[in-house]
Amino acid sequence: MNYPAAAARPQRRLVPATAAVLRNRPLRDGARLAGTARFGDGTWVLTPAVHQQHQPAVKLDFATIPVPFRDAAKEVFYALLAGEAPAGQGTRSIATIRVMFSAARHFLCWASDQDITSLAGFTVQNARDYHAHVTAQRFSGGNLHNKWNAACLFWSCRAALSTGALPFDPGSVTTGPPGSGRRIRAENTTSRFPEQVIAPLLTWALWWIDEASGDILRGCGEWAGLNAHTRGNRTRRGEAPARDIATQLAGVLGSYRATRRPLPSAGGRVNIRHLALETGCSPAGLQAASHLTVIGDAVRDCGLADSTYLRTPPAARLSGSLWLPALRYQDLPHYVRLLRAAAYVTIAYLSGMRDSEVKHLQRGCLQAWRDEAGSIVRRKITSLAFKDEEETAGAEATWIVTEPVARAVAVLEALHDPSQAYLFAIPPTSQHYRRAVSNAAITTKTTTRDLAAFITWINGYCRQHQRPDNIPPGSGGQWQPSTRQFRRTLAWFIARQPGGTIAGALQYRHVQVRVFEGYAGTSASGFRAEVEAEQALARGEKLSDLATACDSHRLAGPAAAEAGARLAEFERHLQFTGKIITDRSRLARHMTRHDPHIYPGEFVTCVYDPDKALCRRSDSQHGPSLPDCQPLKCRNVTLTAGNTQALTGHLGTLDTALASSLVLAPYLRHRLQQRRDDIASFLATHSTLPASEQPGA
């Protein structure tokens, strides 16, 4: 089949070699357009336009593109970067353009291997062959589309080319995108941590934050003192090298003798480098024969340790015993890395923040709201959000967090020099600390390695000390964590709680509840079915207790009679040959077959009848819509003894708030008083408590 050639178009001139490829891109603070990449450069460094501090350097290396296609590739990516992309392409982020470049390189290298020497010589059969080539690769669905779209890119951007362009749209000669038979989900399919993984991981992380951090931070203080007088640091401060080495060395060796402390060793010999750090000179400064003699005398007096240890004694304990007998100097950078991983686990899991949001936490990011008595009632953490934000440099956002997150933030602030703003910056103990890097915060890849190292240490420590709280392996060996799993796992746990989708939508900064519901899990990914099964099982356990409890008939409210009938029927099926079902799997099957559609809550219990319900679900799921619940008006409401006690306690809270009338705005006081009166009236009409125990009796 013949396809018409592309319509004639005006001939473009090649972009000037001096044209700045980032001229229409907002640059990060401190970057100047004059110092950025030019069209004629062989490599375009795009890092000045990358605003997320944890992202590594980004560049487009055109030396990896076959020579016949190099100018065309430059023109296409200049159009994408400089904001001259054709209609339909839109403005792409730097990260997306880097992905597109890799896919374009794959396409152009394939074309070169097929002896295609120009885009204008690309034929229909070439398009079909490339389609078959991409389809045959073991790429993910998204990667398949990226590789194929790279071919189509040189058609859609043909107006940007000064040389020959593709003569037709490759997408018009194939039977759909590559791998169209494979299912490509638009939803989030990130797996969550199993409970047997996240529970010990979080427990260990909190122990590191609360206990081990003290030893490590004290060790960092000693480490900083030792390294303050290295030749590099002295030169950086403009100080002269130490001169009176003999006197300083005598003082150091005197402290070893006074405490009967063995001298440090490395490789079976005295560690001259460490003694030089303690003395405040270079290792070469201790090589004089007179210095080596006095060091040898000290070794004979005090002995030689089996390694090099810090003087800081460990104090943290596990199960009543010290977690380490001593802290080795060379192990400190690794322990700092593990402490950073523990802080990441704590913050990421208990806040629901994305990796980019965690990495942009800065010193002073935590604020506490206090009541009139000075007690903390809520903690707020502030960072930058990037996803779905209009600002390329991120928008300020806040999350409500708990006390463990506050402790993790405090540890990270203590870990860094006060002049360091970012909490997840490279720490002073790292060998890369003084190295010039493009990212102010550690990358996602570094965090993934830190988390893997943290799990390795936990499992090694548990094996060595025969502890049962290790991290169980995954299907392919040691569990390999991903930074995205923390947010997904927390969403799953929140969604299982009453009203969890509302709380999750607020904490995750989702505009609508249904967005969080999709994030917490859809039917296709298996999460929604899993959550619903867990919720049904939790209801079954509560209903079993309610049906068999001695006060199960102390129900009140508009739906009390219907609740009693349903519970009686539920109890009849619950009894099995004279025994109560206690096995969770059997209870789950029982709930599937005999679900009474009673939904226990803290303040009310819903006996769901869709014909009477004031709430209306927008989806096809059966059951109440908790976000739309109107408990004081709905005829589906019943009260258990626990509900009545919770409402009574809430009345006390409202009374306390109303007692502070002088500090309440009139409108707020009116609303609180109205709510208090409505609840009191409802309890007066429907209460499971004896008259003597009712509010106001």
XYZ file of C-alpha atoms in Angstrom:
697
model
C 0.000 0.000 0.000
C 1.355 3.404 -1.004
C 1.186 6.353 1.378
C 1.393 9.959 0.243
C 4.565 11.788 0.980
C 4.595 14.570 3.521
C 3.308 17.900 2.296
C 5.956 20.339 1.214
C 7.106 22.572 4.020
C 9.354 25.610 4.137
C 13.020 24.780 4.571
C 14.309 25.587 8.060
C 17.775 26.787 8.761
C 19.854 24.795 11.209
C 19.633 26.237 14.730
C 22.626 28.513 15.452
C 25.393 26.728 17.329
C 25.324 29.410 20.037
C 21.581 29.045 20.783
C 20.965 28.263 24.464
C 18.948 25.060 24.677
C 17.496 26.075 28.069
C 16.604 29.626 27.040
C 12.884 29.123 27.749
C 13.292 26.963 30.824
C 13.186 28.295 34.413
C 16.583 27.731 35.993
C 17.336 26.693 39.543
C 18.621 29.243 42.032
C 22.179 30.295 41.293
C 22.186 29.095 37.671
C 22.812 31.600 34.879
C 21.760 31.120 31.278
C 25.201 32.243 30.072
C 26.746 29.139 31.570
C 24.263 26.612 30.179
C 24.481 24.254 27.193
C 24.502 25.522 23.609
C 23.097 23.847 20.506
C 26.557 23.196 19.089
C 27.770 21.322 22.173
C 28.198 17.578 21.886
C 26.649 17.079 25.304
C 23.781 19.130 26.719
C 23.861 19.356 30.504
C 20.273 19.971 31.577
C 20.865 19.991 35.323
C 20.465 23.813 35.680
C 16.785 23.338 34.751
C 16.253 20.505 37.257
C 14.611 21.934 40.379
C 14.195 18.813 42.486
C 17.221 18.699 44.749
C 17.401 14.902 44.952
C 17.623 14.322 41.214
C 21.059 13.509 39.791
C 22.753 15.317 36.930
C 20.853 15.117 33.655
C 22.486 15.344 30.251
C 21.860 14.445 26.621
C 24.985 12.940 25.068
C 24.655 13.223 21.301
C 27.893 11.312 20.783
C 25.797 8.198 21.436
C 23.556 9.003 18.438
C 24.650 7.638 15.016
C 26.281 10.406 12.980
C 23.734 10.463 10.095
C 20.937 11.272 12.570
C 22.789 13.492 15.041
C 21.721 16.868 13.647
C 18.096 15.736 13.372
C 18.126 14.526 16.974
C 19.561 17.843 18.131
C 16.907 19.822 16.282
C 14.057 17.721 17.666
C 15.238 17.937 21.270
C 16.041 21.615 20.935
C 12.413 22.129 19.903
C 11.207 20.160 22.927
C 13.503 21.992 25.340
C 13.164 25.512 23.963
C 9.378 25.415 23.924
C 8.974 25.226 20.145
C 7.494 21.731 20.082
C 4.598 21.170 17.660
C 0.992 21.051 18.767
C 0.219 17.911 20.704
C 3.684 17.560 22.209
C 3.244 20.161 24.931
C 5.898 21.230 27.402
C 7.734 18.206 28.727
C 9.656 18.060 31.980
C 13.411 17.613 31.933
C 13.041 14.106 33.356
C 10.556 13.165 30.610
C 12.811 14.581 27.898
C 15.682 12.475 29.227
C 13.510 9.363 28.935
C 12.466 10.391 25.419
C 16.123 10.827 24.481
C 16.958 7.268 25.544
C 14.039 5.952 23.494
C 15.058 8.057 20.463
C 18.618 6.759 20.708
C 17.251 3.191 20.692
C 15.236 3.936 17.523
C 18.066 5.710 15.696
C 20.639 3.045 16.592
C 18.244 0.388 15.278
C 17.831 2.389 12.062
C 21.599 2.655 11.696
C 21.947 -1.117 12.182
C 19.461 -1.567 9.315
C 21.722 0.526 7.056
C 19.211 3.368 6.983
C 21.230 6.536 6.429
C 18.554 9.239 6.611
C 15.090 9.804 8.018
C 13.845 10.614 4.517
C 14.810 7.094 3.444
C 12.632 5.453 6.093
C 10.099 3.139 4.409
C 6.791 1.570 5.349
C 8.496 -1.791 5.679
C 11.080 -0.214 7.996
C 8.236 1.023 10.207
C 6.692 -2.425 10.344
C 10.058 -4.024 11.078
C 10.723 -1.600 13.940
C 7.221 -2.244 15.294
C 7.959 -5.982 15.297
C 11.389 -5.396 16.836
C 10.004 -3.365 19.738
C 7.128 -5.774 20.308
C 9.553 -8.685 20.564
C 11.598 -7.019 23.315
C 11.053 -7.873 26.969
C 10.162 -4.297 27.870
C 7.492 -3.142 30.288
C 4.308 -1.757 28.769
C 5.367 1.840 29.331
C 8.831 1.207 27.921
C 7.336 -0.396 24.826
C 5.279 2.694 24.140
C 8.253 4.985 24.745
C 10.384 3.081 22.242
C 7.648 3.166 19.593
C 6.705 6.788 20.236
C 10.343 7.707 19.572
C 9.807 6.782 15.920
C 6.593 8.786 15.789
C 8.398 11.724 17.433
C 10.456 12.343 14.311
C 7.217 12.629 12.342
C 5.340 14.899 14.755
C 8.407 17.170 15.078
C 9.144 17.216 11.327
C 8.620 20.986 11.200
C 11.667 21.432 13.435
C 13.975 19.605 11.017
C 16.157 21.412 8.504
C 17.129 18.151 6.781
C 14.956 15.338 5.475
C 12.137 14.209 7.754
C 10.169 10.997 7.925
C 7.964 10.809 4.804
C 4.961 9.412 6.721
C 3.590 8.791 10.210
C 4.833 5.380 11.411
C 1.706 5.023 13.521
C -0.463 5.034 10.384
C 1.039 1.879 8.890
C 0.823 -0.472 11.875
C -2.014 -2.272 13.611
C -1.796 -0.500 16.931
C 0.982 0.318 19.364
C 3.523 -2.390 20.176
C 2.456 -4.793 22.867
C -1.157 -3.674 22.528
C -2.160 -7.147 23.632
C -0.428 -6.555 26.950
C -2.424 -4.863 29.623
C -1.010 -1.483 30.564
C -2.591 -0.173 33.728
C -2.955 3.532 34.230
C -3.511 2.973 37.933
C -0.833 2.770 40.592
C 0.250 -0.850 40.853
C 3.061 -0.379 43.374
C 3.049 -3.303 45.758
C 2.740 -2.646 49.468
C 4.894 -3.970 52.273
C 3.392 -7.081 53.873
C 2.598 -6.592 57.543
C 5.308 -9.086 58.521
C 7.841 -6.822 56.766
C 6.724 -3.308 57.659
C 6.116 -4.119 61.341
C 9.710 -5.153 62.231
C 11.153 -2.607 59.778
C 9.355 0.270 61.491
C 10.129 -1.144 64.948
C 13.843 -1.269 64.169
C 13.734 2.193 62.593
C 12.174 3.663 65.726
C 14.767 1.923 67.910
C 17.533 3.489 65.833
C 15.905 6.916 66.120
C 15.237 6.683 69.865
C 18.222 4.655 71.111
C 21.100 4.106 68.685
C 21.022 7.704 67.455
C 22.516 8.957 70.728
C 25.624 6.787 70.316
C 25.996 7.651 66.647
C 25.575 11.390 67.130
C 28.148 11.381 69.940
C 30.412 9.365 67.673
C 29.928 11.954 64.934
C 31.004 14.658 67.350
C 34.225 12.777 68.111
C 34.722 12.025 64.408
C 34.365 15.721 63.544
C 36.955 16.648 66.166
C 39.408 14.076 64.817
C 39.005 15.236 61.224
C 39.037 18.953 61.977
C 42.840 19.083 61.801
C 43.540 17.055 58.687
C 45.743 18.762 56.150
C 42.818 19.302 53.771
C 40.653 20.923 56.424
C 43.519 23.067 57.704
C 44.237 24.249 54.164
C 40.548 24.985 53.619
C 40.563 27.179 56.737
C 43.875 28.793 55.798
C 45.697 27.425 58.895
C 49.353 26.465 59.058
C 50.225 22.775 59.678
C 50.938 21.635 63.214
C 54.545 22.275 64.287
C 55.066 21.010 67.827
C 54.174 17.431 66.945
C 56.307 15.889 69.714
C 54.422 17.717 72.486
C 51.024 16.974 70.992
C 51.883 13.305 70.441
C 53.087 12.993 74.018
C 49.739 14.311 75.244
C 47.812 11.816 73.105
C 49.919 8.854 74.221
C 49.689 10.065 77.823
C 45.886 9.793 77.641
C 46.202 6.173 76.445
C 48.501 5.346 79.349
C 46.292 7.134 81.887
C 43.230 5.097 80.881
C 45.169 1.898 80.091
C 43.550 2.014 76.658
C 45.145 -0.126 73.907
C 46.428 1.824 70.926
C 44.451 1.658 67.665
C 45.468 -0.885 65.063
C 44.987 -1.476 61.344
C 46.166 -4.592 59.572
C 47.876 -5.890 62.713
C 49.983 -2.757 63.118
C 49.528 0.449 65.045
C 47.210 2.777 63.163
C 49.501 5.722 62.467
C 46.826 7.543 60.495
C 44.428 7.535 63.450
C 47.142 8.676 65.855
C 47.874 11.493 63.406
C 44.199 12.519 63.524
C 44.349 12.578 67.326
C 47.640 14.477 67.268
C 46.414 17.017 64.724
C 49.051 16.376 62.082
C 49.441 14.410 58.861
C 50.466 10.710 58.950
C 53.762 11.702 57.365
C 54.427 13.916 60.375
C 54.644 10.841 62.634
C 57.127 8.950 60.452
C 60.176 10.497 62.138
C 62.251 7.917 64.028
C 61.815 9.741 67.346
C 58.010 9.693 67.010
C 57.934 6.030 66.028
C 60.054 5.212 69.069
C 57.698 6.824 71.576
C 54.735 5.212 69.828
C 56.440 1.801 70.144
C 57.021 2.431 73.859
C 53.299 3.215 74.289
C 52.329 -0.005 72.507
C 54.494 -1.996 74.922
C 52.893 -0.213 77.868
C 49.244 -0.303 76.758
C 49.030 -3.003 74.134
C 47.379 -2.945 70.729
C 43.644 -3.127 70.156
C 42.210 -5.492 67.560
C 40.942 -2.503 65.536
C 40.473 1.269 65.742
C 37.716 2.356 68.113
C 36.236 5.692 69.011
C 36.492 6.762 72.627
C 32.719 7.320 72.731
C 31.257 4.407 74.757
C 27.972 2.942 73.400
C 25.015 3.366 75.745
C 22.029 2.094 73.720
C 20.615 -1.255 74.805
C 18.672 -4.047 73.183
C 16.907 -6.542 75.439
C 18.918 -5.267 78.397
C 22.366 -5.564 76.772
C 24.579 -3.043 75.008
C 23.970 -3.221 71.266
C 27.725 -2.818 70.607
C 30.740 -3.358 72.861
C 32.499 -0.399 71.179
C 32.095 1.828 68.131
C 34.707 1.319 65.446
C 35.988 4.453 63.741
C 35.718 2.957 60.251
C 32.137 1.786 60.901
C 30.779 5.212 61.787
C 30.005 6.329 58.188
C 28.043 3.105 57.682
C 26.102 3.617 60.923
C 25.299 7.175 59.856
C 23.949 5.767 56.623
C 21.791 3.283 58.541
C 20.543 6.034 60.851
C 19.570 8.077 57.802
C 17.688 5.049 56.435
C 15.869 4.643 59.757
C 14.833 8.298 59.649
C 13.605 7.859 56.092
C 11.502 4.815 57.036
C 9.962 6.713 59.945
C 9.187 9.891 58.023
C 8.077 8.335 54.739
C 5.857 5.694 56.310
C 4.270 7.769 59.069
C 3.615 10.855 56.930
C 2.641 9.476 53.523
C 5.004 11.879 51.753
C 6.472 11.068 48.359
C 10.219 10.559 48.019
C 10.644 13.983 46.389
C 8.717 15.587 49.252
C 10.789 13.848 51.925
C 14.026 14.870 50.203
C 13.056 18.557 50.273
C 12.619 18.709 54.039
C 14.771 21.467 55.471
C 15.983 22.468 58.894
C 13.127 24.030 60.842
C 10.459 22.249 58.772
C 8.578 21.014 61.862
C 6.113 23.164 63.754
C 3.995 22.295 66.782
C 0.575 23.671 67.627
C -0.011 23.995 71.360
C -3.107 24.508 73.464
C -3.528 27.115 76.169
C -1.738 24.879 78.665
C 1.277 24.577 76.371
C 0.677 20.932 75.475
C 1.317 19.916 71.876
C -1.938 19.043 70.130
C -0.697 18.715 66.568
C 2.553 18.653 64.623
C 2.896 19.996 61.111
C 5.745 19.374 58.708
C 6.418 21.596 55.687
C 8.154 20.670 52.450
C 7.793 21.134 48.689
C 5.340 19.212 46.508
C 5.957 18.767 42.785
C 3.396 16.358 41.402
C 0.417 18.098 39.759
C 1.780 21.493 40.811
C 2.010 24.400 38.389
C 5.291 25.696 39.813
C 8.299 23.913 38.322
C 10.300 24.655 41.457
C 7.599 23.057 43.639
C 4.858 24.430 45.841
C 5.000 24.645 49.628
C 2.849 21.958 51.236
C 2.179 20.712 54.760
C 1.460 17.342 56.333
C 0.202 16.484 59.806
C 2.648 14.080 61.484
C 3.120 12.250 64.760
C 5.762 12.473 67.455
C 8.051 9.742 66.004
C 8.386 11.802 62.827
C 9.330 14.814 64.938
C 12.031 12.761 66.653
C 13.373 11.587 63.284
C 13.549 15.182 62.055
C 15.427 16.206 65.207
C 17.964 13.410 64.658
C 18.570 14.488 61.055
C 19.014 18.104 62.116
C 21.600 17.024 64.695
C 23.358 14.840 62.120
C 24.262 17.773 59.871
C 26.214 20.956 60.307
C 23.901 23.863 61.260
C 24.714 25.523 57.942
C 23.246 22.592 55.995
C 19.610 23.258 55.088
C 18.483 19.917 53.655
C 17.898 17.084 56.102
C 18.747 14.386 53.552
C 21.941 16.014 52.319
C 25.224 14.116 52.154
C 26.463 13.854 55.778
C 29.938 15.046 56.849
C 31.095 11.454 57.444
C 30.626 10.542 53.771
C 33.635 10.356 51.480
C 31.594 12.407 48.984
C 30.901 15.222 51.452
C 33.260 17.766 49.891
C 32.752 16.561 46.339
C 30.865 18.914 44.046
C 27.524 17.301 43.162
C 24.493 18.594 41.314
C 21.963 17.386 43.862
C 21.692 18.978 47.301
C 19.865 15.918 48.656
C 20.667 12.250 48.170
C 19.092 10.579 45.155
C 16.295 8.021 45.132
C 18.796 5.363 44.060
C 20.991 6.153 47.080
C 18.002 5.869 49.411
C 17.067 2.510 47.887
C 20.602 1.276 48.578
C 20.432 2.680 52.128
C 17.180 0.813 52.798
C 18.641 -2.431 51.470
C 21.720 -1.946 53.678
C 19.460 -1.271 56.676
C 17.588 -4.549 56.136
C 20.897 -6.383 55.660
C 22.162 -5.021 58.990
C 18.918 -5.944 60.784
C 18.994 -9.514 59.529
C 22.710 -9.884 60.225
C 22.304 -8.550 63.762
C 19.345 -10.854 64.382
C 21.312 -13.886 63.174
C 24.319 -12.979 65.299
C 22.256 -12.471 68.442
C 19.581 -15.084 67.700
C 16.766 -12.546 67.667
C 13.356 -13.362 66.112
C 12.521 -9.842 64.876
C 14.289 -10.045 61.525
C 12.888 -8.900 58.175
C 11.506 -11.983 56.381
C 12.757 -12.567 52.827
C 10.752 -11.805 49.709
C 10.118 -14.162 46.820
C 13.619 -13.652 45.426
C 15.634 -13.592 48.647
C 16.199 -10.556 50.862
C 13.320 -8.088 50.681
C 14.145 -5.304 48.223
C 12.352 -2.131 49.371
C 11.204 0.701 47.129
C 10.705 4.289 48.259
C 7.189 4.275 46.759
C 6.071 1.335 48.894
C 5.907 3.335 52.132
C 3.272 5.744 50.825
C 1.274 2.918 49.252
C 1.381 0.762 52.402
C 0.245 3.619 54.632
C -2.619 4.328 52.216
C -3.716 0.710 52.524
C -3.739 0.819 56.317
C -5.563 4.165 56.420
C -8.201 2.959 53.962
C -9.035 0.028 56.237
C -10.094 2.314 59.080
C -13.580 3.831 59.526
C -13.592 7.107 57.621
C -10.126 6.237 56.348
C -10.663 7.466 52.815
C -11.434 10.967 54.101
C -8.382 11.023 56.365
C -6.251 9.606 53.574
C -7.416 12.188 51.051
C -6.487 14.973 53.489
C -3.103 13.523 54.473
C -2.165 12.643 50.902
C -3.242 16.054 49.611
C -5.675 14.520 47.132
C -8.364 16.873 45.867
C -11.101 14.248 45.998
C -11.769 11.240 48.169
C -12.073 9.031 45.105
C -8.479 9.886 44.128
C -7.248 8.462 47.418
C -9.532 5.447 47.043
C -7.866 4.755 43.719
C -4.438 5.285 45.267
C -5.202 2.986 48.185
C -6.118 0.313 45.693
C -8.367 -0.462 42.795
C -9.983 -3.732 41.877
C -7.533 -4.241 39.024
C -4.489 -3.961 41.260
C -6.086 -6.109 43.943
C -5.861 -3.482 46.666
C -9.519 -2.498 46.794
C -10.669 -6.121 47.065
C -8.033 -6.702 49.730
C -9.128 -3.659 51.716
C -12.795 -4.565 51.452
C -12.092 -8.132 52.570
C -10.151 -6.861 55.580
C -12.908 -4.406 56.444
C -15.550 -7.157 56.233
C -13.438 -9.416 58.436
C -12.934 -6.640 61.001
C -16.697 -6.017 61.004
C -17.292 -9.741 61.429
C -15.080 -9.853 64.508
C -16.862 -6.847 66.043
C -20.306 -8.222 65.200
C -19.370 -11.616 66.647
C -18.472 -9.944 69.935
C -21.630 -7.852 69.817
C -23.926 -10.785 69.008
C -22.547 -13.030 71.744
C -22.008 -10.385 74.435
C -24.295 -10.426 77.442
C -25.443 -6.844 76.729
C -26.045 -7.440 73.027
C -29.703 -6.492 73.421
C -28.883 -3.096 74.959
C -29.426 -1.343 71.655
C -31.145 1.974 71.094
C -31.857 4.291 68.221
C -34.202 4.321 65.220
C -32.846 1.038 63.843
C -32.481 -0.804 67.161
C -35.203 -3.367 66.394
C -33.789 -4.130 62.949
C -30.282 -4.385 64.409
C -31.496 -6.879 67.020
C -33.135 -9.036 64.376
C -30.103 -9.041 62.109
C -27.733 -9.804 64.996
C -29.933 -12.675 66.125
C -29.858 -14.157 62.620
C -26.097 -13.543 62.405
C -25.610 -15.281 65.766
C -27.696 -18.247 64.595
C -25.401 -18.790 61.614
C -22.359 -17.971 63.723
C -22.952 -21.018 65.950
C -21.491 -24.155 64.411
C -22.142 -27.464 66.168
C -22.241 -25.703 69.493
C -19.028 -23.716 68.940
C -18.391 -20.104 68.059
C -16.404 -19.451 64.871
C -13.007 -18.059 65.855
C -10.920 -19.014 62.810
C -10.359 -15.920 60.627
C -10.659 -17.752 57.318
C -13.962 -19.366 58.358
C -15.213 -16.036 59.660
C -14.342 -14.437 56.309
C -16.393 -17.075 54.465
C -19.209 -16.571 56.954
C -19.234 -12.821 56.309
C -19.379 -13.450 52.561
C -22.463 -15.640 52.949
C -24.295 -14.045 55.895
C -23.181 -10.404 56.038
C -25.858 -8.594 58.100
C -24.708 -5.237 56.669
C -24.241 -3.730 60.096
C -21.331 -1.280 60.262
C -20.035 -0.562 63.796
C -18.507 2.860 64.318
C -17.131 4.819 67.231
C -20.186 7.044 67.762
C -22.984 5.181 65.941
C -23.615 1.805 64.343
C -25.162 1.770 60.872
C -27.816 -0.857 60.125
C -27.688 -0.250 56.404
C -30.947 -0.124 54.463
C -30.537 1.701 51.117
C -34.210 2.730 51.089
C -33.812 4.629 54.364
C -30.245 5.848 53.991
C -29.589 9.573 53.799
C -26.147 8.883 52.338
C -25.771 8.019 48.666
C -22.842 6.187 47.159
C -21.478 7.418 43.849
C -20.063 4.004 42.966
C -21.538 0.552 42.579
C -20.440 -0.673 46.013
C -23.070 -1.808 48.500
C -22.990 -0.207 51.923
C -23.066 3.219 53.547
C -21.115 6.199 52.276
C -19.300 7.233 55.424
C -18.267 10.666 54.102
C -21.973 11.531 53.726
C -23.183 10.059 57.037
C -25.822 12.092 58.925
C -25.945 10.097 62.182
C -28.341 12.297 64.139
C -30.974 12.238 61.380
C -30.689 8.878 59.626
C -33.166 6.086 60.428
C -30.442 3.466 59.868
C -28.666 4.466 63.082
C -28.526 2.343 66.207
C -26.507 2.807 69.377
C -24.568 0.193 71.301
C -23.373 0.742 74.838
C -19.972 1.680 73.424
C -21.531 4.229 71.045
C -23.447 5.838 73.899
C -20.309 6.089 76.031
C -18.382 7.631 73.115
C -21.104 10.228 72.497
C -21.263 11.000 76.214
C -17.512 11.507 76.280
C -17.756 13.772 73.244
C -20.335 15.856 75.096
C -17.793 16.355 77.861
C -15.241 17.529 75.295
C -17.731 20.025 73.888
C -18.574 21.262 77.387
C -14.885 21.873 78.051
C -14.549 23.804 74.790
C -17.669 25.875 75.525
C -16.305 26.729 78.972
C -13.647 28.787 77.151
C -16.268 31.111 75.715
C -14.058 34.179 76.067
C -11.590 32.888 73.462
C -14.158 31.498 71.028
C -15.503 33.447 68.098
C -19.297 33.954 68.357
C -20.010 31.900 65.254
C -17.817 29.029 66.439
C -19.407 29.086 69.884
C -22.875 29.018 68.317
C -21.963 26.010 66.163
C -20.441 24.138 69.111
C -23.440 24.887 71.297
C -25.819 23.747 68.579
C -23.879 20.529 68.098
C -23.808 19.930 71.845
C -27.584 20.423 72.097
C -28.265 18.123 69.126
C -26.171 15.302 70.593
C -27.688 15.725 74.056
C -31.195 15.646 72.585
C -30.373 12.557 70.545
C -29.001 10.773 73.619
C -32.031 11.765 75.677
C -34.261 10.081 73.100
C -32.026 7.105 72.258
C -29.663 5.890 74.959
C -28.501 2.476 76.080
C -27.561 3.805 79.520
C -29.845 3.607 82.530
C -31.631 6.878 83.325
C -29.311 7.482 86.292
C -26.240 7.352 84.018
C -27.504 9.552 81.222
C -25.932 12.984 80.636
C -27.475 15.625 82.866
C -28.952 13.073 85.288
